[in-house]
Amino acid sequence: MTQNTLPGWPFISYREQQLHVEDCDLGSLALEHGTPLFVYSKASMLAALAAYQRGFAGRDAQICYAMKANSSLAVLQVFARAGCGFDIVSGGELARALAAGAQPRKIIFSGVGKTRAEMRDALIAGIGCFNVESEAEIDVLNAVALSMGKVAPISVRVNPNVDPKTHPYISTGLKGNKFGIAHERTLATYQHAAALPGLKVLGIDCHIGSQITEEVPYLDALDRVLDLVASIENAGIPIAHIDLGGGLGINYNGDTPPAADALWCKLLERLDARGYGQRKLMVEPGRSLVGNAGVCVTEVLYLKYGEQKNFCIIDAAMNDLPRPAMYQAFHTITPLDERRRPSADAPVFDVVGPICESGDWIGHDRALSVQQGDLLAVLSAGAYCMSMASNYNSRGRAAELLVDGATAHLIRRRDTLADQMQAERLCADN
Ligand code: LLP
């Protein structure tokens, strides 16, 4: 059998010239389930998780999957069964995590705008920690916990003012961002929180951004967090855990982020050197666990040649794959049939969806040797695609499959038209 693994996507390969995810032929899956179709590799997710687990071997550490990256129930189930906790940001994510089998005490609740109702639900569930982001939130959480006769475990998210060198929309640890508590306010905030009877201070956390491809911002953030831990503990408030957030990048277009185990080797060296190596560690990875596990299979509907541009119009759109429109993000696009990989003289196209907006593009200036009716795979589509998908233009959300070896499980059926309208009502005549 001829096999060409795609460099950067170890669980995706051309076998007998047809693109496969693990042992499943994507063309056959598209024929059976239609397009656009998301297909995820379970082995890829577990391999990505294993890199973190290797990095933490012998340490007291908790990996909390940041489920905003991909919150499909069966994906959550894979991580719950593998022992992960979850980083949630809403009551909806709490309900999903619990439905997928999460252990409540391994759930941490991040986000700048938790409502009282969400706090109550999380306290009832018995989650492990609230990552609080403002002094006002601290007071509200204290009041909610007291009203329920409970004590809320907290960690304060600090803003280390470190530049993660990523897209401005996904950098979160700079002074101008809405996230976390400023470095200078941190000690006072901890002193305030520690004095409140409805709260128990457990840890400290930060998250500096997403799609980070360098080690230095992490090491800088760690140093700043450890400086804060020292000053908070000097004030008599013990910090049991240190949570460094998520943010590790993946390969989209030849990107070479450090492997999770290599990154953690460096971070643990720094922790050890500064005497904090025995603390409980937490991380909140999202993209790096699921991003390269997923592809979106889509059909070429039309090729349209123009004077200035050629367009390859596909049946997936910005409602399925919002990252190019939102962040000018690059996703590799490759044909399912290896013989249709672009030849040297292949024409260049903008790959666009059917949505009525010029912003509805999936790839700019791509050399393609495809024909109408061909199938393409948009790679690195496991993170922040389905979880950000919408019904814009009244398009149904795509179906999702989870591949495990030679078996493909349908984990979400395609939206029906009834699904789209079921929550709505016409007005009665009056
Ligand atoms: N923890 C917190 C508090 C976060 O805000 C995030 C992501 C994560 C963890 C996980 O970060 P990751 O490991 O996935 O980088 N939609 C954007 C990414 C937004 C990230 C938001 N926060 C995109 O498609 O690039």
Short mmCIF file of C-alpha atoms and ligand atoms in Angstrom, two decimals:
data_model
loop_
_atom_site.label_atom_id
_atom_site.label_comp_id
_atom_site.label_asym_id
_atom_site.label_seq_id
_atom_site.Cartn_x
_atom_site.Cartn_y
_atom_site.Cartn_z
CA MET A 1 0.00 0.00 0.00
CA THR A 2 1.33 3.45 -0.83
CA GLN A 3 1.03 5.86 2.06
CA ASN A 4 2.01 9.53 2.37
CA THR A 5 1.48 11.03 5.78
CA LEU A 6 0.97 14.77 5.64
CA PRO A 7 3.85 16.42 7.47
CA GLY A 8 2.41 18.21 10.50
CA TRP A 9 -0.74 16.04 10.61
CA PRO A 10 0.45 12.60 11.69
CA PHE A 11 -2.99 10.94 11.65
CA ILE A 12 -3.90 12.17 8.17
CA SER A 13 -2.43 10.45 5.14
CA TYR A 14 -2.92 9.62 1.49
CA ARG A 15 -3.35 5.87 1.12
CA GLU A 16 -3.66 4.56 -2.39
CA GLN A 17 -3.90 8.25 -3.28
CA GLN A 18 -7.03 8.87 -1.20
CA LEU A 19 -6.98 11.04 1.90
CA HIS A 20 -7.59 9.15 5.14
CA VAL A 21 -8.08 10.11 8.77
CA GLU A 22 -6.58 7.17 10.65
CA ASP A 23 -7.89 4.16 8.71
CA CYS A 24 -11.02 5.84 7.33
CA ASP A 25 -11.27 7.00 3.73
CA LEU A 26 -12.66 10.55 3.75
CA GLY A 27 -14.22 10.20 0.31
CA SER A 28 -16.35 7.27 1.46
CA LEU A 29 -17.36 9.14 4.61
CA ALA A 30 -18.38 12.17 2.53
CA LEU A 31 -20.44 9.93 0.24
CA GLU A 32 -22.23 8.43 3.22
CA HIS A 33 -22.74 11.57 5.33
CA GLY A 34 -22.64 14.44 2.83
CA THR A 35 -20.61 17.65 3.00
CA PRO A 36 -19.55 19.87 4.65
CA LEU A 37 -18.44 17.24 7.13
CA PHE A 38 -16.14 17.49 10.13
CA VAL A 39 -14.05 14.40 10.83
CA TYR A 40 -11.93 14.09 13.96
CA SER A 41 -9.21 11.59 14.83
CA LYS A 42 -9.47 10.20 18.34
CA ALA A 43 -5.87 8.93 18.20
CA SER A 44 -4.66 12.43 17.31
CA MET A 45 -6.44 13.91 20.34
CA LEU A 46 -5.03 11.27 22.65
CA ALA A 47 -1.52 11.70 21.22
CA ALA A 48 -1.72 15.45 21.81
CA LEU A 49 -2.91 14.83 25.36
CA ALA A 50 -0.12 12.29 25.90
CA ALA A 51 2.48 14.99 25.18
CA TYR A 52 1.14 16.99 28.13
CA GLN A 53 0.92 13.87 30.28
CA ARG A 54 4.55 13.03 29.50
CA GLY A 55 5.53 16.59 30.31
CA PHE A 56 3.91 16.30 33.75
CA ALA A 57 5.06 12.76 34.59
CA GLY A 58 5.85 12.48 38.28
CA ARG A 59 4.26 15.86 39.11
CA ASP A 60 1.02 16.82 40.79
CA ALA A 61 -0.74 18.23 37.74
CA GLN A 62 -4.25 18.58 36.34
CA ILE A 63 -4.93 19.05 32.64
CA CYS A 64 -8.19 20.92 32.13
CA TYR A 65 -9.23 20.80 28.47
CA ALA A 66 -10.43 24.28 27.42
CA MET A 67 -13.62 23.01 25.87
CA LYS A 68 -14.42 26.20 23.99
CA ALA A 69 -12.05 24.84 21.33
CA ASN A 70 -14.41 21.97 20.54
CA SER A 71 -17.32 21.28 22.84
CA SER A 72 -18.95 18.37 21.02
CA LEU A 73 -20.09 15.85 23.61
CA ALA A 74 -18.20 12.87 22.22
CA VAL A 75 -14.98 14.92 22.07
CA LEU A 76 -15.46 15.86 25.72
CA GLN A 77 -16.10 12.22 26.50
CA VAL A 78 -12.73 11.23 24.99
CA PHE A 79 -10.96 13.67 27.31
CA ALA A 80 -13.07 12.86 30.37
CA ARG A 81 -12.29 9.15 29.94
CA ALA A 82 -8.60 9.99 29.60
CA GLY A 83 -8.70 11.65 33.02
CA CYS A 84 -8.87 15.29 31.94
CA GLY A 85 -10.65 18.02 33.76
CA PHE A 86 -12.31 20.87 31.90
CA ASP A 87 -11.89 24.61 31.70
CA ILE A 88 -15.38 26.03 31.20
CA VAL A 89 -16.59 29.56 30.48
CA SER A 90 -20.38 29.33 30.73
CA GLY A 91 -23.27 27.45 32.25
CA GLY A 92 -23.75 25.81 28.87
CA GLU A 93 -20.22 24.44 28.96
CA LEU A 94 -20.79 23.23 32.53
CA ALA A 95 -23.87 21.29 31.44
CA ARG A 96 -22.03 19.80 28.46
CA ALA A 97 -19.02 18.77 30.53
CA LEU A 98 -21.27 17.06 33.09
CA ALA A 99 -23.29 15.38 30.35
CA ALA A 100 -20.04 13.99 28.89
CA GLY A 101 -18.99 12.46 32.20
CA ALA A 102 -16.67 15.12 33.67
CA GLN A 103 -15.78 14.88 37.33
CA PRO A 104 -17.07 18.14 38.85
CA ARG A 105 -14.04 18.66 41.07
CA LYS A 106 -11.82 18.65 37.97
CA ILE A 107 -13.78 21.55 36.42
CA ILE A 108 -12.48 25.10 36.59
CA PHE A 109 -14.61 28.06 35.60
CA SER A 110 -12.91 30.91 33.70
CA GLY A 111 -14.33 34.04 32.08
CA VAL A 112 -14.82 37.73 32.82
CA GLY A 113 -18.62 37.74 32.95
CA LYS A 114 -19.98 34.88 35.04
CA THR A 115 -23.61 35.45 35.98
CA ARG A 116 -25.06 34.72 39.41
CA ALA A 117 -27.08 31.86 37.93
CA GLU A 118 -23.93 30.33 36.42
CA MET A 119 -22.11 30.69 39.76
CA ARG A 120 -25.00 28.94 41.54
CA ASP A 121 -25.07 26.06 39.05
CA ALA A 122 -21.32 25.60 39.37
CA LEU A 123 -21.50 25.64 43.18
CA ILE A 124 -24.31 23.09 43.14
CA ALA A 125 -22.24 20.88 40.82
CA GLY A 126 -19.25 21.22 43.17
CA ILE A 127 -16.63 22.40 40.69
CA GLY A 128 -12.96 22.51 41.67
CA CYS A 129 -12.20 26.21 41.21
CA PHE A 130 -13.56 29.53 39.98
CA ASN A 131 -10.91 31.54 38.13
CA VAL A 132 -12.11 35.02 39.08
CA GLU A 133 -11.23 37.98 36.92
CA SER A 134 -12.27 41.15 38.77
CA GLU A 135 -12.77 42.54 42.24
CA ALA A 136 -16.48 43.04 41.49
CA GLU A 137 -16.82 39.38 40.56
CA ILE A 138 -15.14 38.37 43.81
CA ASP A 139 -17.79 40.20 45.83
CA VAL A 140 -20.65 38.72 43.85
CA LEU A 141 -19.28 35.17 44.09
CA ASN A 142 -18.82 35.61 47.84
CA ALA A 143 -22.44 36.75 48.19
CA VAL A 144 -23.79 33.92 46.04
CA ALA A 145 -21.79 31.30 47.96
CA LEU A 146 -22.90 32.67 51.35
CA SER A 147 -26.53 32.71 50.24
CA MET A 148 -26.20 28.98 49.51
CA GLY A 149 -24.29 28.18 52.69
CA LYS A 150 -21.23 27.23 50.61
CA VAL A 151 -17.63 28.30 50.25
CA ALA A 152 -16.43 28.91 46.68
CA PRO A 153 -12.87 27.75 45.86
CA ILE A 154 -11.10 30.47 43.88
CA SER A 155 -8.01 31.37 41.99
CA VAL A 156 -7.39 34.91 40.79
CA ARG A 157 -6.55 35.33 37.14
CA VAL A 158 -3.70 37.76 36.92
CA ASN A 159 -2.74 39.70 33.87
CA PRO A 160 1.05 39.34 33.59
CA ASN A 161 1.35 41.96 30.81
CA VAL A 162 3.32 39.66 28.53
CA ASP A 163 3.16 39.87 24.75
CA PRO A 164 2.37 36.41 23.38
CA LYS A 165 3.20 37.62 19.82
CA THR A 166 -0.01 36.32 18.33
CA HIS A 167 -3.07 37.83 16.59
CA PRO A 168 -4.40 40.80 18.62
CA TYR A 169 -7.90 39.23 18.93
CA ILE A 170 -6.43 36.19 20.64
CA SER A 171 -3.82 37.81 22.85
CA THR A 172 -5.23 38.09 26.32
CA GLY A 173 -2.43 38.81 28.79
CA LEU A 174 -1.54 42.38 27.83
CA LYS A 175 -2.45 45.43 29.89
CA GLY A 176 -5.02 46.67 27.40
CA ASN A 177 -6.99 43.38 27.46
CA LYS A 178 -10.21 42.90 29.38
CA PHE A 179 -8.86 39.79 31.10
CA GLY A 180 -7.48 39.25 34.57
CA ILE A 181 -6.37 41.52 37.35
CA ALA A 182 -3.48 43.89 36.81
CA HIS A 183 -0.16 42.88 38.31
CA GLU A 184 -0.14 45.89 40.64
CA ARG A 185 -3.62 45.13 42.00
CA THR A 186 -3.01 41.45 42.58
CA LEU A 187 -1.84 41.44 46.20
CA ALA A 188 -4.64 43.77 47.33
CA THR A 189 -7.15 41.59 45.50
CA TYR A 190 -5.90 38.44 47.23
CA GLN A 191 -6.03 40.16 50.61
CA HIS A 192 -9.59 41.22 49.93
CA ALA A 193 -10.64 37.75 48.76
CA ALA A 194 -8.91 35.95 51.64
CA ALA A 195 -10.92 37.97 54.15
CA LEU A 196 -14.30 36.97 52.67
CA PRO A 197 -16.09 34.09 54.41
CA GLY A 198 -17.74 32.77 51.23
CA LEU A 199 -14.43 32.24 49.41
CA LYS A 200 -11.43 29.98 49.83
CA VAL A 201 -8.28 31.02 48.01
CA LEU A 202 -6.74 28.00 46.29
CA GLY A 203 -4.49 29.18 43.52
CA ILE A 204 -3.36 31.69 40.95
CA ASP A 205 -3.81 31.59 37.21
CA CYS A 206 -2.99 33.38 34.00
CA HIS A 207 -3.63 32.86 30.32
CA ILE A 208 -1.70 35.06 27.93
CA GLY A 209 -3.16 34.24 24.54
CA SER A 210 -3.73 31.61 21.92
CA GLN A 211 -1.80 30.08 19.00
CA ILE A 212 1.46 30.88 20.79
CA THR A 213 4.41 29.39 18.93
CA GLU A 214 7.31 30.42 21.17
CA GLU A 215 8.51 29.43 24.63
CA VAL A 216 9.65 32.84 25.79
CA PRO A 217 6.22 34.37 26.52
CA TYR A 218 5.40 31.37 28.74
CA LEU A 219 8.67 31.64 30.64
CA ASP A 220 8.14 35.39 31.11
CA ALA A 221 4.57 34.86 32.31
CA LEU A 222 5.71 32.14 34.70
CA ASP A 223 8.36 34.41 36.21
CA ARG A 224 5.84 37.15 36.78
CA VAL A 225 3.31 34.77 38.29
CA LEU A 226 5.95 33.32 40.63
CA ASP A 227 6.92 36.85 41.76
CA LEU A 228 3.27 37.34 42.66
CA VAL A 229 3.03 33.99 44.45
CA ALA A 230 5.99 35.05 46.60
CA SER A 231 4.41 38.35 47.55
CA ILE A 232 0.96 36.81 48.21
CA GLU A 233 2.44 34.08 50.41
CA ASN A 234 4.55 36.66 52.26
CA ALA A 235 1.27 38.27 53.15
CA GLY A 236 0.16 34.98 54.74
CA ILE A 237 -2.10 33.65 51.97
CA PRO A 238 -1.02 30.17 50.78
CA ILE A 239 -1.24 29.39 47.07
CA ALA A 240 -1.85 25.69 46.54
CA HIS A 241 -1.91 25.59 42.75
CA ILE A 242 -0.44 27.47 39.82
CA ASP A 243 -2.44 27.47 36.58
CA LEU A 244 -0.62 28.67 33.47
CA GLY A 245 -3.64 28.63 31.18
CA GLY A 246 -3.59 27.31 27.63
CA GLY A 247 -2.49 28.91 24.41
CA LEU A 248 0.02 26.53 22.87
CA GLY A 249 -0.16 26.81 19.09
CA ILE A 250 -0.43 24.18 16.37
CA ASN A 251 0.77 23.83 12.81
CA TYR A 252 -1.51 25.62 10.34
CA ASN A 253 0.99 26.75 7.74
CA GLY A 254 4.43 25.46 8.61
CA ASP A 255 4.19 26.83 12.16
CA THR A 256 6.58 25.13 14.55
CA PRO A 257 5.35 25.59 18.12
CA PRO A 258 7.25 23.70 20.81
CA ALA A 259 5.84 20.27 21.67
CA ALA A 260 3.88 20.32 24.93
CA ASP A 261 6.35 18.01 26.69
CA ALA A 262 9.35 20.09 25.56
CA LEU A 263 7.67 23.31 26.68
CA TRP A 264 6.82 21.85 30.06
CA CYS A 265 10.32 20.54 30.49
CA LYS A 266 11.53 24.16 30.27
CA LEU A 267 8.76 25.51 32.51
CA LEU A 268 9.34 22.82 35.13
CA GLU A 269 13.06 23.58 35.12
CA ARG A 270 12.21 27.19 35.90
CA LEU A 271 9.69 26.17 38.57
CA ASP A 272 12.24 23.87 40.18
CA ALA A 273 14.97 26.50 40.02
CA ARG A 274 12.73 28.94 41.83
CA GLY A 275 11.63 26.41 44.44
CA TYR A 276 8.02 25.93 43.28
CA GLY A 277 8.43 22.54 41.60
CA GLN A 278 6.25 20.72 44.12
CA ARG A 279 3.19 22.93 43.71
CA LYS A 280 0.10 21.52 42.09
CA LEU A 281 0.12 22.60 38.43
CA MET A 282 -2.83 23.20 36.19
CA VAL A 283 -3.06 23.91 32.48
CA GLU A 284 -5.97 24.77 30.21
CA PRO A 285 -5.04 23.67 26.68
CA GLY A 286 -7.68 23.83 23.99
CA ARG A 287 -6.39 24.17 20.43
CA SER A 288 -3.26 22.07 20.97
CA LEU A 289 -5.40 19.06 22.02
CA VAL A 290 -7.91 19.10 19.18
CA GLY A 291 -6.87 21.50 16.41
CA ASN A 292 -4.93 19.15 14.21
CA ALA A 293 -7.21 16.20 14.95
CA GLY A 294 -9.95 17.59 12.71
CA VAL A 295 -10.60 18.19 9.04
CA CYS A 296 -13.58 19.66 7.25
CA VAL A 297 -14.49 17.87 4.02
CA THR A 298 -16.15 20.09 1.45
CA GLU A 299 -17.25 19.81 -2.19
CA VAL A 300 -16.22 22.13 -5.01
CA LEU A 301 -19.55 23.51 -6.23
CA TYR A 302 -18.31 25.79 -9.00
CA LEU A 303 -15.12 27.16 -10.50
CA LYS A 304 -15.49 30.72 -11.64
CA TYR A 305 -12.76 32.34 -13.72
CA GLY A 306 -12.42 36.11 -13.75
CA GLU A 307 -10.15 38.81 -15.11
CA GLN A 308 -8.62 39.60 -11.75
CA LYS A 309 -9.39 36.54 -9.67
CA ASN A 310 -10.52 32.99 -9.99
CA PHE A 311 -12.91 31.63 -7.41
CA CYS A 312 -13.30 28.08 -6.19
CA ILE A 313 -16.74 28.05 -4.60
CA ILE A 314 -17.12 25.30 -2.01
CA ASP A 315 -20.06 24.12 0.06
CA ALA A 316 -18.42 25.03 3.40
CA ALA A 317 -18.56 28.66 4.44
CA MET A 318 -17.71 31.14 7.16
CA ASN A 319 -20.57 29.77 9.25
CA ASP A 320 -18.71 26.42 9.36
CA LEU A 321 -15.12 27.70 9.30
CA PRO A 322 -15.19 31.20 10.81
CA ARG A 323 -11.47 31.62 11.51
CA PRO A 324 -10.33 33.06 8.16
CA ALA A 325 -13.09 35.71 8.20
CA MET A 326 -12.51 36.56 11.86
CA TYR A 327 -8.73 36.41 12.20
CA GLN A 328 -7.44 36.22 8.62
CA ALA A 329 -6.42 32.72 9.69
CA PHE A 330 -4.73 30.29 7.31
CA HIS A 331 -6.00 26.72 6.93
CA THR A 332 -4.24 24.31 4.59
CA ILE A 333 -6.60 23.00 1.90
CA THR A 334 -5.83 19.75 0.11
CA PRO A 335 -7.80 17.58 -2.35
CA LEU A 336 -9.06 14.19 -1.21
CA ASP A 337 -7.67 12.65 -4.38
CA GLU A 338 -3.88 12.93 -4.31
CA ARG A 339 -3.75 13.06 -8.12
CA ARG A 340 -5.50 16.43 -7.88
CA ARG A 341 -2.76 18.01 -5.81
CA PRO A 342 -1.73 21.22 -7.58
CA SER A 343 0.58 20.85 -10.54
CA ALA A 344 3.34 23.41 -11.10
CA ASP A 345 1.20 25.38 -13.56
CA ALA A 346 -2.04 25.11 -11.55
CA PRO A 347 -4.26 28.21 -11.61
CA VAL A 348 -4.66 30.25 -8.44
CA PHE A 349 -8.05 30.62 -6.77
CA ASP A 350 -9.66 32.29 -3.83
CA VAL A 351 -11.51 29.49 -2.06
CA VAL A 352 -14.84 30.93 -0.95
CA GLY A 353 -18.13 29.80 0.53
CA PRO A 354 -21.69 30.43 -0.64
CA ILE A 355 -22.48 33.08 2.00
CA CYS A 356 -23.46 36.51 0.75
CA GLU A 357 -20.47 38.40 2.11
CA SER A 358 -17.07 39.15 0.64
CA GLY A 359 -15.64 38.16 4.01
CA ASP A 360 -16.77 34.60 3.36
CA TRP A 361 -13.45 33.18 2.27
CA ILE A 362 -11.62 30.08 3.44
CA GLY A 363 -8.33 30.52 1.58
CA HIS A 364 -6.78 33.28 -0.53
CA ASP A 365 -4.58 32.70 -3.58
CA ARG A 366 -4.41 28.91 -3.47
CA ALA A 367 -3.00 26.94 -6.39
CA LEU A 368 -5.56 24.23 -7.20
CA SER A 369 -5.87 21.57 -9.89
CA VAL A 370 -9.45 20.68 -9.03
CA GLN A 371 -12.66 20.28 -10.97
CA GLN A 372 -16.28 20.90 -10.14
CA GLY A 373 -17.55 18.10 -7.88
CA ASP A 374 -14.13 17.34 -6.38
CA LEU A 375 -13.78 17.01 -2.64
CA LEU A 376 -11.34 19.07 -0.59
CA ALA A 377 -10.20 18.80 3.00
CA VAL A 378 -9.69 21.93 5.07
CA LEU A 379 -7.07 20.93 7.64
CA SER A 380 -6.50 21.98 11.26
CA ALA A 381 -10.27 22.26 11.64
CA GLY A 382 -10.62 20.51 15.00
CA ALA A 383 -10.44 23.66 17.12
CA TYR A 384 -12.57 26.79 17.03
CA CYS A 385 -14.53 25.71 13.96
CA MET A 386 -17.62 23.70 14.94
CA SER A 387 -17.62 25.36 18.36
CA MET A 388 -17.84 28.76 16.64
CA ALA A 389 -20.16 27.65 13.84
CA SER A 390 -23.48 29.39 13.30
CA ASN A 391 -26.61 29.12 11.21
CA TYR A 392 -25.88 32.34 9.31
CA ASN A 393 -27.68 32.50 5.96
CA SER A 394 -29.93 29.81 7.50
CA ARG A 395 -27.36 27.20 6.72
CA GLY A 396 -27.55 24.05 8.78
CA ARG A 397 -24.59 23.14 10.91
CA ALA A 398 -22.40 20.38 9.50
CA ALA A 399 -22.32 16.77 10.70
CA GLU A 400 -19.39 15.54 12.81
CA LEU A 401 -17.70 12.16 12.88
CA LEU A 402 -15.21 10.78 15.38
CA VAL A 403 -12.82 8.31 13.81
CA ASP A 404 -11.29 5.57 15.92
CA GLY A 405 -9.08 3.38 13.74
CA ALA A 406 -11.29 2.02 10.96
CA THR A 407 -14.55 3.02 12.67
CA ALA A 408 -16.26 6.36 12.17
CA HIS A 409 -18.88 7.31 14.75
CA LEU A 410 -21.50 9.88 13.85
CA ILE A 411 -21.28 12.19 16.87
CA ARG A 412 -23.51 14.94 15.56
CA ARG A 413 -25.97 14.62 12.73
CA ARG A 414 -26.32 17.44 10.25
CA ASP A 415 -28.85 20.11 11.30
CA THR A 416 -32.27 19.62 9.77
CA LEU A 417 -34.36 22.58 8.68
CA ALA A 418 -36.66 21.78 11.61
CA ASP A 419 -33.69 22.05 14.02
CA GLN A 420 -33.07 25.55 12.79
CA MET A 421 -36.63 26.73 13.34
CA GLN A 422 -37.68 24.75 16.37
CA ALA A 423 -37.11 27.46 18.99
CA GLU A 424 -38.98 30.12 17.01
CA ARG A 425 -42.63 31.11 16.92
CA LEU A 426 -44.72 33.09 14.48
CA CYS A 427 -46.76 35.87 16.11
CA ALA A 428 -50.45 35.17 16.62
CA ASP A 429 -52.69 37.60 14.66
CA ASN A 430 -53.98 40.44 16.77
N1 LLP B 1 -7.96 29.32 29.04
C1 LLP B 1 -8.56 30.50 28.84
C2 LLP B 1 -8.88 31.33 30.01
C3 LLP B 1 -8.85 30.95 27.54
O1 LLP B 1 -9.43 32.12 27.35
C4 LLP B 1 -8.52 30.12 26.44
C5 LLP B 1 -8.82 30.53 25.07
C6 LLP B 1 -7.92 28.87 26.70
C7 LLP B 1 -7.63 28.51 28.00
C8 LLP B 1 -7.53 27.92 25.60
O2 LLP B 1 -6.60 28.46 24.73
P1 LLP B 1 -5.96 27.54 23.57
O3 LLP B 1 -5.11 26.48 24.25
O4 LLP B 1 -7.07 26.96 22.81
O5 LLP B 1 -5.15 28.49 22.78
N2 LLP B 1 -11.24 31.52 18.53
C9 LLP B 1 -9.83 31.81 18.51
C10 LLP B 1 -9.14 31.41 19.80
C11 LLP B 1 -9.73 32.04 21.02
C12 LLP B 1 -9.08 31.60 22.31
C13 LLP B 1 -9.82 32.11 23.49
N3 LLP B 1 -9.34 31.65 24.76
C14 LLP B 1 -9.21 31.15 17.29
O6 LLP B 1 -9.92 30.48 16.55
O7 LLP B 1 -8.02 31.29 17.03
#
